[in-house]
Amino acid sequence: PADVIALPFSDEQQTVHLGASRVGEKALEAGEVAVFVVAGGQATRLGVDVPKGTLKITPVKHKSIFRHHAEKVLALSRRYGRPIPFYIMTSESNDAPTRQFFEKNDYFGLKPDNVFFFQQEMMPALDFDGKLVLDAKDHIFTSPNGHGGSIFSLKRSGALDDMKRRGIRYIFYFQVDNVLIKIADPIFLGFHIQEQAEMSAKVTPKRDPEEKVGVICRAGGKTKVIEYSDLLDEQRYATNPDGSIRFSAGNIAIHIFNTDFVERLNAQQHSLPFHIAEKAIPYLTPEGKLVRPRKKNGLKFEMFVFDALCQAKNTVIMEVDRNEEFAPVKNAEGEDSPHTARDLMVRLHTKWLIDSGAVVPLDAEGKVTGPIEISPLFALDANEVKRKLPLGYEVKPPLYLGP
Ligand code: UTP
């Protein structure tokens, strides 16, 4: 198992976290932190033909995922007294609609100068005979080269140079579909800086041995993500003396990497491997008819950003509470869907209200009796809610607390 900074329980651990938070806040105040979201994926599981970030997600105001993220960036810029630049990676298929969405919505209050879009690269696929696939008479089928492609597209697009011009040293990376993301968490930044890490990751304990999530481990003297499918059964079910899962540090795709580290990965050749995935790939018949198969008929090639971890000189792996920081929108229904993401948002905001002394009507299961939503521009955490609301504030759902 990798060394993990555990959730703080004792007073002593709280003090250590508070110290890290101060270090992170200083970096934010000094303008050394950029926010970076990868949004180039194709959202095939969700099955929508618009960028995932444009999906309406918040429980009361039905704000889009992009607006929700952008409001967090704006709130953080206000809190730390300077604009925090926001970098957005798209891909060929969703670049134009993503840019248009931001333009149409006045960049959600951010200054366009501080929002930087760039496209990732595309990769050809192969059929099972190892041949390239035509999806039009004059076009080879390609698909985005994976979130790991971001490491190289940051450089090729000029985004990395733009960061350096601004004096950025730390890139806070997240994925567009995590609606609970704690953007630029100063505690995480602080630990990363204190440990002189080059790349860091947040993890949550695996729910059960079978959970399909990559696990951060030490292997060959390096910190690595071992994919779910690569973990041997004896490792998957291994337990600690107290019965807890031994290889439990579930990767939730929240990272910090240093601009210098990204530069170094770009200077090396083939610094990230390609992974193969069997997928259904559209193709032309010899008669020139386009077929969209349901069954897997070929191979796509993708790089994964977490493969960079093992190349970092130092890493920080920090445990967080899943219910406070991780609500991915992957599927249209069921697990990890808009429905579960909305529920988790309501749950978190309910907790903030209760922690700040508000009176919240709860049903028999302990759930708030109607939807509530706290805008990032009202509060980014429970402490801010507490500062802004009178003691004993009575919540009457539906409730929206906005700027
Ligand atoms: P996923 O692997 O969950 O892919 O990406 P996805 O496109 O959202 O959904 P499926 O698998 O097609 O159903 C996790 C994150 O990485 C980004 C996605 O936009 C998402 O934020 N990503 C993925 C990229 O930016 N580029 C890629 O090539 C792949």
Coordinates of C-alpha atoms in Angstrom, one line a residue, residues 19-255:
G19 CA -0.7 24.1 8.9
A20 CA -0.9 22.6 5.4
S21 CA -3.9 24.7 4.7
R22 CA -2.0 27.9 5.5
V23 CA 0.8 26.9 3.1
G24 CA -1.8 26.2 0.3
E25 CA -3.5 29.5 0.9
K26 CA -0.3 31.4 0.6
A27 CA 0.3 29.8 -2.8
L28 CA -3.2 30.8 -3.9
E29 CA -2.6 34.4 -2.6
A30 CA 0.7 34.5 -4.5
G31 CA -1.0 33.5 -7.8
E32 CA 0.9 30.3 -8.1
V33 CA -2.0 28.0 -8.7
A34 CA -4.0 27.3 -11.9
V35 CA -7.2 25.3 -12.2
F36 CA -7.4 22.7 -15.0
V37 CA -10.4 20.6 -16.0
V38 CA -10.3 17.8 -18.6
A39 CA -13.5 17.8 -20.6
G40 CA -12.4 16.1 -23.8
G41 CA -14.1 12.8 -23.2
Q42 CA -17.0 11.5 -25.3
A43 CA -19.5 10.7 -22.5
T44 CA -20.5 7.5 -24.3
R45 CA -22.0 6.0 -21.1
L46 CA -24.1 9.1 -20.5
G47 CA -25.2 9.0 -24.1
V48 CA -25.7 12.7 -24.7
D49 CA -24.4 14.5 -27.8
V50 CA -23.6 17.8 -26.0
P51 CA -20.5 18.4 -23.9
K52 CA -21.0 16.8 -20.4
G53 CA -20.2 20.2 -18.8
T54 CA -23.3 21.7 -20.3
L55 CA -25.6 19.3 -18.5
K56 CA -28.0 20.9 -16.0
I57 CA -27.1 19.5 -12.7
T58 CA -27.7 21.6 -9.6
P59 CA -30.8 20.6 -7.5
V60 CA -32.7 23.9 -7.3
K61 CA -31.4 26.3 -10.0
H62 CA -30.6 23.6 -12.5
K63 CA -27.2 25.3 -13.3
S64 CA -24.9 23.5 -15.7
I65 CA -21.9 21.6 -14.5
F66 CA -19.6 24.2 -16.2
R67 CA -21.4 27.0 -14.4
H68 CA -21.0 25.2 -11.1
H69 CA -17.3 24.8 -11.6
A70 CA -16.8 28.3 -12.9
E71 CA -18.6 29.8 -9.9
K72 CA -16.2 27.9 -7.7
V73 CA -13.2 29.4 -9.5
L74 CA -14.7 32.9 -9.3
A75 CA -15.4 32.5 -5.6
L76 CA -11.9 31.3 -5.0
S77 CA -10.5 34.2 -7.0
R78 CA -12.5 36.6 -4.8
R79 CA -11.4 34.8 -1.6
Y80 CA -7.7 34.9 -2.4
G81 CA -7.7 38.4 -3.9
R82 CA -6.5 37.6 -7.4
P83 CA -7.8 35.9 -10.5
I84 CA -7.2 32.2 -10.7
P85 CA -6.7 31.1 -14.3
F86 CA -9.0 28.4 -15.6
Y87 CA -7.8 26.0 -18.3
I88 CA -10.2 23.7 -20.1
M89 CA -9.2 20.8 -22.3
T90 CA -11.7 19.8 -24.9
S91 CA -11.4 17.5 -28.0
E92 CA -12.3 17.8 -31.7
S93 CA -15.9 16.7 -31.1
N94 CA -16.8 19.1 -28.3
D95 CA -14.5 22.0 -28.6
A96 CA -16.8 24.4 -30.5
P97 CA -19.9 23.8 -28.4
T98 CA -17.9 24.1 -25.2
R99 CA -16.4 27.5 -26.2
Q100 CA -19.8 28.7 -27.4
F101 CA -21.4 27.7 -24.2
F102 CA -19.0 29.8 -22.2
E103 CA -19.4 32.7 -24.6
K104 CA -23.2 32.6 -24.5
N105 CA -23.1 32.6 -20.7
D106 CA -20.5 35.5 -20.4
Y107 CA -18.0 33.1 -19.0
F108 CA -20.1 32.8 -15.9
G109 CA -18.6 36.0 -14.5
L110 CA -15.0 35.0 -15.1
K111 CA -12.8 37.3 -17.3
P112 CA -12.4 35.7 -20.7
D113 CA -8.6 36.6 -20.4
N114 CA -8.4 34.1 -17.5
V115 CA -10.1 31.2 -19.3
F116 CA -8.0 29.2 -21.7
F117 CA -9.4 26.5 -24.0
F118 CA -7.4 24.0 -25.8
Q119 CA -7.9 20.7 -27.7
Q120 CA -6.3 17.4 -26.9
E121 CA -4.9 15.2 -29.7
M122 CA -6.8 12.4 -31.4
M123 CA -5.6 8.8 -32.0
P124 CA -6.6 6.4 -34.8
A125 CA -8.3 3.1 -33.8
L126 CA -7.6 -0.4 -35.2
D127 CA -10.0 -3.2 -36.1
F128 CA -9.3 -6.7 -34.7
D129 CA -7.2 -7.4 -37.8
G130 CA -4.9 -4.5 -36.9
K131 CA -6.2 -2.3 -39.7
L132 CA -7.1 1.4 -39.6
V133 CA -10.8 2.1 -39.8
L134 CA -12.5 4.5 -42.3
D135 CA -15.6 6.3 -41.1
A136 CA -16.0 8.3 -44.3
K137 CA -14.4 7.7 -47.7
D138 CA -11.8 10.3 -47.1
H139 CA -11.5 10.0 -43.3
I140 CA -9.8 7.7 -40.8
F141 CA -11.7 7.2 -37.6
T142 CA -10.0 8.8 -34.6
S143 CA -10.9 9.3 -31.0
P144 CA -9.5 11.5 -28.1
N145 CA -6.2 10.1 -26.8
G146 CA -7.3 9.8 -23.2
H147 CA -7.0 12.2 -20.2
G148 CA -3.3 11.4 -20.1
G149 CA -3.0 13.3 -23.4
S150 CA -3.5 16.4 -21.4
I151 CA 0.1 16.3 -20.2
F152 CA 1.2 16.8 -23.8
S153 CA -1.6 19.0 -25.0
L154 CA -0.9 21.4 -22.2
K155 CA 2.5 22.0 -23.7
R156 CA 1.6 21.9 -27.4
S157 CA -1.3 24.2 -27.1
G158 CA 0.7 26.9 -25.4
A159 CA -1.3 26.6 -22.1
L160 CA 1.8 25.6 -20.2
D161 CA 3.7 28.7 -21.5
D162 CA 0.8 30.8 -20.6
M163 CA 0.9 29.4 -17.0
K164 CA 4.6 30.1 -16.7
R165 CA 4.1 33.7 -17.9
R166 CA 1.6 34.1 -15.1
G167 CA 4.0 32.6 -12.5
I168 CA 2.0 29.4 -12.0
R169 CA 3.8 26.6 -10.3
Y170 CA 1.0 24.2 -9.4
I171 CA -1.7 22.9 -11.6
F172 CA -4.9 21.6 -9.9
Y173 CA -6.3 18.9 -12.1
F174 CA -9.9 17.5 -12.1
Q175 CA -12.4 15.9 -14.4
V176 CA -15.4 17.7 -15.6
D177 CA -17.9 15.1 -14.3
N178 CA -17.1 15.4 -10.6
V179 CA -19.7 17.9 -9.3
L180 CA -18.5 17.8 -5.7
I181 CA -14.9 18.7 -6.6
K182 CA -13.2 20.9 -4.0
I183 CA -11.3 23.0 -6.5
A184 CA -7.8 24.1 -5.4
D185 CA -8.2 22.6 -1.9
P186 CA -5.6 24.6 0.1
I187 CA -4.9 21.6 2.4
F188 CA -4.1 19.3 -0.5
L189 CA -2.0 22.1 -2.1
G190 CA -0.2 22.7 1.2
F191 CA 0.8 19.0 1.7
H192 CA 1.9 18.9 -1.9
I193 CA 4.1 22.0 -1.4
Q194 CA 5.4 20.9 2.1
E195 CA 6.5 17.5 0.8
Q196 CA 8.1 19.1 -2.4
A197 CA 5.9 16.7 -4.4
E198 CA 5.8 16.8 -8.2
M199 CA 2.5 15.1 -8.6
S200 CA -0.1 14.3 -5.9
A201 CA -3.5 12.5 -5.8
K202 CA -6.5 12.3 -3.6
V203 CA -8.0 9.0 -2.7
T204 CA -11.0 7.5 -0.9
P205 CA -11.1 4.2 0.8
K206 CA -12.5 1.5 -1.4
R207 CA -16.1 0.6 -0.4
D208 CA -15.5 -3.1 -0.9
P209 CA -12.8 -5.3 -2.5
E210 CA -14.9 -5.6 -5.7
E211 CA -15.2 -1.8 -6.3
K212 CA -14.0 -1.1 -9.8
V213 CA -11.5 1.6 -9.0
G214 CA -7.8 1.9 -9.5
V215 CA -5.8 1.6 -6.3
I216 CA -2.7 3.7 -5.5
C217 CA 0.1 1.4 -4.4
R218 CA 3.9 1.2 -4.1
A219 CA 5.4 -1.0 -6.8
G220 CA 9.1 -1.3 -7.6
G221 CA 9.9 1.6 -5.3
K222 CA 7.4 3.9 -7.1
T223 CA 3.9 5.2 -6.4
K224 CA 1.6 3.8 -9.0
V225 CA -2.1 3.3 -9.8
I226 CA -2.8 -0.4 -10.2
E227 CA -6.0 -0.8 -12.3
Y228 CA -8.9 -2.8 -10.9
S229 CA -8.4 -5.5 -13.5
D230 CA -4.7 -5.8 -12.8
L231 CA -5.0 -6.4 -9.0
L232 CA -4.5 -10.1 -8.2
D233 CA -7.3 -11.7 -6.1
E234 CA -4.9 -12.3 -3.2
Q235 CA -4.2 -8.5 -3.2
R236 CA -7.8 -7.5 -3.9
Y237 CA -9.1 -9.4 -0.8
A238 CA -6.0 -8.9 1.5
T239 CA -6.9 -7.3 4.8
N240 CA -5.1 -5.4 7.6
P241 CA -5.0 -6.9 11.1
D242 CA -8.1 -4.8 11.9
G243 CA -10.0 -6.3 9.0
S244 CA -9.9 -3.3 6.8
I245 CA -9.0 -3.6 3.1
R246 CA -5.2 -3.6 2.6
F247 CA -5.0 -2.1 -0.9
S248 CA -7.7 0.5 -0.3
A249 CA -6.5 3.8 -1.7
G250 CA -9.1 4.3 -4.5
N251 CA -8.0 6.8 -7.1
I252 CA -10.6 9.5 -7.6
A253 CA -8.8 11.5 -10.4
I254 CA -8.0 14.6 -8.4
H255 CA -4.4 15.7 -8.8

